[in-house]
JSON list of C-alpha atoms in Angstrom, two decimals:
[
{"chain": "A", "resi": 1, "resn": "UNK", "atom": "CA", "xyz": [0.37, 0.08, 0.15]},
{"chain": "A", "resi": 2, "resn": "UNK", "atom": "CA", "xyz": [1.01, 3.64, -0.55]},
{"chain": "A", "resi": 3, "resn": "UNK", "atom": "CA", "xyz": [0.66, 6.23, 2.20]},
{"chain": "A", "resi": 4, "resn": "UNK", "atom": "CA", "xyz": [0.53, 9.41, 1.69]},
{"chain": "A", "resi": 5, "resn": "UNK", "atom": "CA", "xyz": [3.40, 11.71, 2.49]},
{"chain": "A", "resi": 6, "resn": "UNK", "atom": "CA", "xyz": [5.12, 7.88, 4.25]},
{"chain": "A", "resi": 7, "resn": "UNK", "atom": "CA", "xyz": [6.20, 5.81, 0.93]},
{"chain": "A", "resi": 8, "resn": "UNK", "atom": "CA", "xyz": [5.20, 2.46, 0.65]},
{"chain": "A", "resi": 9, "resn": "UNK", "atom": "CA", "xyz": [4.03, -0.17, 3.09]},
{"chain": "A", "resi": 10, "resn": "UNK", "atom": "CA", "xyz": [4.47, -4.06, 2.43]},
{"chain": "A", "resi": 11, "resn": "UNK", "atom": "CA", "xyz": [4.26, -7.38, 4.50]},
{"chain": "A", "resi": 12, "resn": "UNK", "atom": "CA", "xyz": [5.27, -10.90, 3.40]},
{"chain": "A", "resi": 13, "resn": "UNK", "atom": "CA", "xyz": [6.16, -14.19, 4.19]},
{"chain": "A", "resi": 14, "resn": "UNK", "atom": "CA", "xyz": [9.61, -13.36, 5.20]},
{"chain": "A", "resi": 15, "resn": "UNK", "atom": "CA", "xyz": [11.68, -10.49, 4.60]},
{"chain": "A", "resi": 16, "resn": "UNK", "atom": "CA", "xyz": [12.29, -11.42, 0.68]},
{"chain": "A", "resi": 17, "resn": "UNK", "atom": "CA", "xyz": [8.63, -11.44, -0.44]},
{"chain": "A", "resi": 18, "resn": "UNK", "atom": "CA", "xyz": [7.85, -8.04, 1.68]},
{"chain": "A", "resi": 19, "resn": "UNK", "atom": "CA", "xyz": [11.01, -6.40, -0.22]},
{"chain": "A", "resi": 20, "resn": "UNK", "atom": "CA", "xyz": [10.05, -7.86, -3.13]},
{"chain": "A", "resi": 21, "resn": "UNK", "atom": "CA", "xyz": [6.09, -6.62, -2.86]},
{"chain": "A", "resi": 22, "resn": "UNK", "atom": "CA", "xyz": [7.70, -3.03, -2.10]},
{"chain": "A", "resi": 23, "resn": "UNK", "atom": "CA", "xyz": [9.98, -2.96, -5.12]},
{"chain": "A", "resi": 24, "resn": "UNK", "atom": "CA", "xyz": [7.10, -4.07, -7.02]},
{"chain": "A", "resi": 25, "resn": "UNK", "atom": "CA", "xyz": [4.77, -1.47, -5.08]},
{"chain": "A", "resi": 26, "resn": "UNK", "atom": "CA", "xyz": [7.63, 1.40, -6.44]},
{"chain": "A", "resi": 27, "resn": "UNK", "atom": "CA", "xyz": [8.14, 0.04, -10.04]},
{"chain": "A", "resi": 28, "resn": "UNK", "atom": "CA", "xyz": [4.36, 0.81, -10.34]},
{"chain": "A", "resi": 29, "resn": "UNK", "atom": "CA", "xyz": [3.86, 3.46, -8.79]},
{"chain": "A", "resi": 30, "resn": "UNK", "atom": "CA", "xyz": [7.06, 5.07, -11.01]},
{"chain": "A", "resi": 31, "resn": "UNK", "atom": "CA", "xyz": [5.52, 3.52, -13.85]},
{"chain": "A", "resi": 32, "resn": "UNK", "atom": "CA", "xyz": [1.82, 5.82, -13.36]},
{"chain": "A", "resi": 33, "resn": "UNK", "atom": "CA", "xyz": [3.24, 8.78, -12.78]},
{"chain": "A", "resi": 34, "resn": "UNK", "atom": "CA", "xyz": [5.42, 8.78, -16.10]},
{"chain": "A", "resi": 35, "resn": "UNK", "atom": "CA", "xyz": [2.25, 7.77, -17.79]},
{"chain": "A", "resi": 36, "resn": "UNK", "atom": "CA", "xyz": [0.51, 10.69, -16.03]},
{"chain": "A", "resi": 37, "resn": "UNK", "atom": "CA", "xyz": [3.23, 13.67, -17.54]},
{"chain": "A", "resi": 38, "resn": "UNK", "atom": "CA", "xyz": [1.90, 12.21, -20.94]},
{"chain": "A", "resi": 39, "resn": "UNK", "atom": "CA", "xyz": [-1.60, 12.67, -19.92]},
{"chain": "A", "resi": 40, "resn": "UNK", "atom": "CA", "xyz": [-4.30, 10.85, -18.25]},
{"chain": "A", "resi": 41, "resn": "UNK", "atom": "CA", "xyz": [-3.75, 7.29, -19.13]},
{"chain": "A", "resi": 42, "resn": "UNK", "atom": "CA", "xyz": [-6.56, 4.94, -20.62]},
{"chain": "A", "resi": 43, "resn": "UNK", "atom": "CA", "xyz": [-7.56, 2.25, -18.40]},
{"chain": "A", "resi": 44, "resn": "UNK", "atom": "CA", "xyz": [-8.43, -1.38, -19.25]},
{"chain": "A", "resi": 45, "resn": "UNK", "atom": "CA", "xyz": [-11.65, -2.72, -19.53]},
{"chain": "A", "resi": 46, "resn": "UNK", "atom": "CA", "xyz": [-12.61, -4.89, -16.22]},
{"chain": "A", "resi": 47, "resn": "UNK", "atom": "CA", "xyz": [-13.10, -7.95, -18.46]},
{"chain": "A", "resi": 48, "resn": "UNK", "atom": "CA", "xyz": [-9.61, -7.05, -20.22]},
{"chain": "A", "resi": 49, "resn": "UNK", "atom": "CA", "xyz": [-7.86, -6.99, -16.82]},
{"chain": "A", "resi": 50, "resn": "UNK", "atom": "CA", "xyz": [-9.82, -10.17, -15.16]},
{"chain": "A", "resi": 51, "resn": "UNK", "atom": "CA", "xyz": [-9.06, -12.10, -18.88]},
{"chain": "A", "resi": 52, "resn": "UNK", "atom": "CA", "xyz": [-5.18, -10.91, -18.59]},
{"chain": "A", "resi": 53, "resn": "UNK", "atom": "CA", "xyz": [-4.91, -11.74, -14.39]},
{"chain": "A", "resi": 54, "resn": "UNK", "atom": "CA", "xyz": [-6.95, -15.47, -15.08]},
{"chain": "A", "resi": 55, "resn": "UNK", "atom": "CA", "xyz": [-3.88, -15.79, -17.79]},
{"chain": "A", "resi": 56, "resn": "UNK", "atom": "CA", "xyz": [-1.01, -14.84, -15.49]},
{"chain": "A", "resi": 57, "resn": "UNK", "atom": "CA", "xyz": [-2.68, -17.10, -12.31]},
{"chain": "A", "resi": 58, "resn": "UNK", "atom": "CA", "xyz": [-3.12, -20.40, -14.80]},
{"chain": "A", "resi": 59, "resn": "UNK", "atom": "CA", "xyz": [-1.52, -19.96, -18.08]},
{"chain": "A", "resi": 60, "resn": "UNK", "atom": "CA", "xyz": [1.78, -18.10, -17.80]},
{"chain": "A", "resi": 61, "resn": "UNK", "atom": "CA", "xyz": [4.52, -19.62, -17.36]},
{"chain": "A", "resi": 62, "resn": "UNK", "atom": "CA", "xyz": [3.07, -23.60, -17.11]}
]
């Protein structure tokens, strides 16, 4: 989670997982910040997000 004026707070099964979650959160925040410099980002439709989420968890890398 991002905390206003405080930065990132993450948890994980262990320290390595918590740090990985923090790095991923920071990467996403940076990407969103940069995309907003070019204008308001266009959001994906919810159905596409659900499809990609399912594909990532059930097909990707299998």
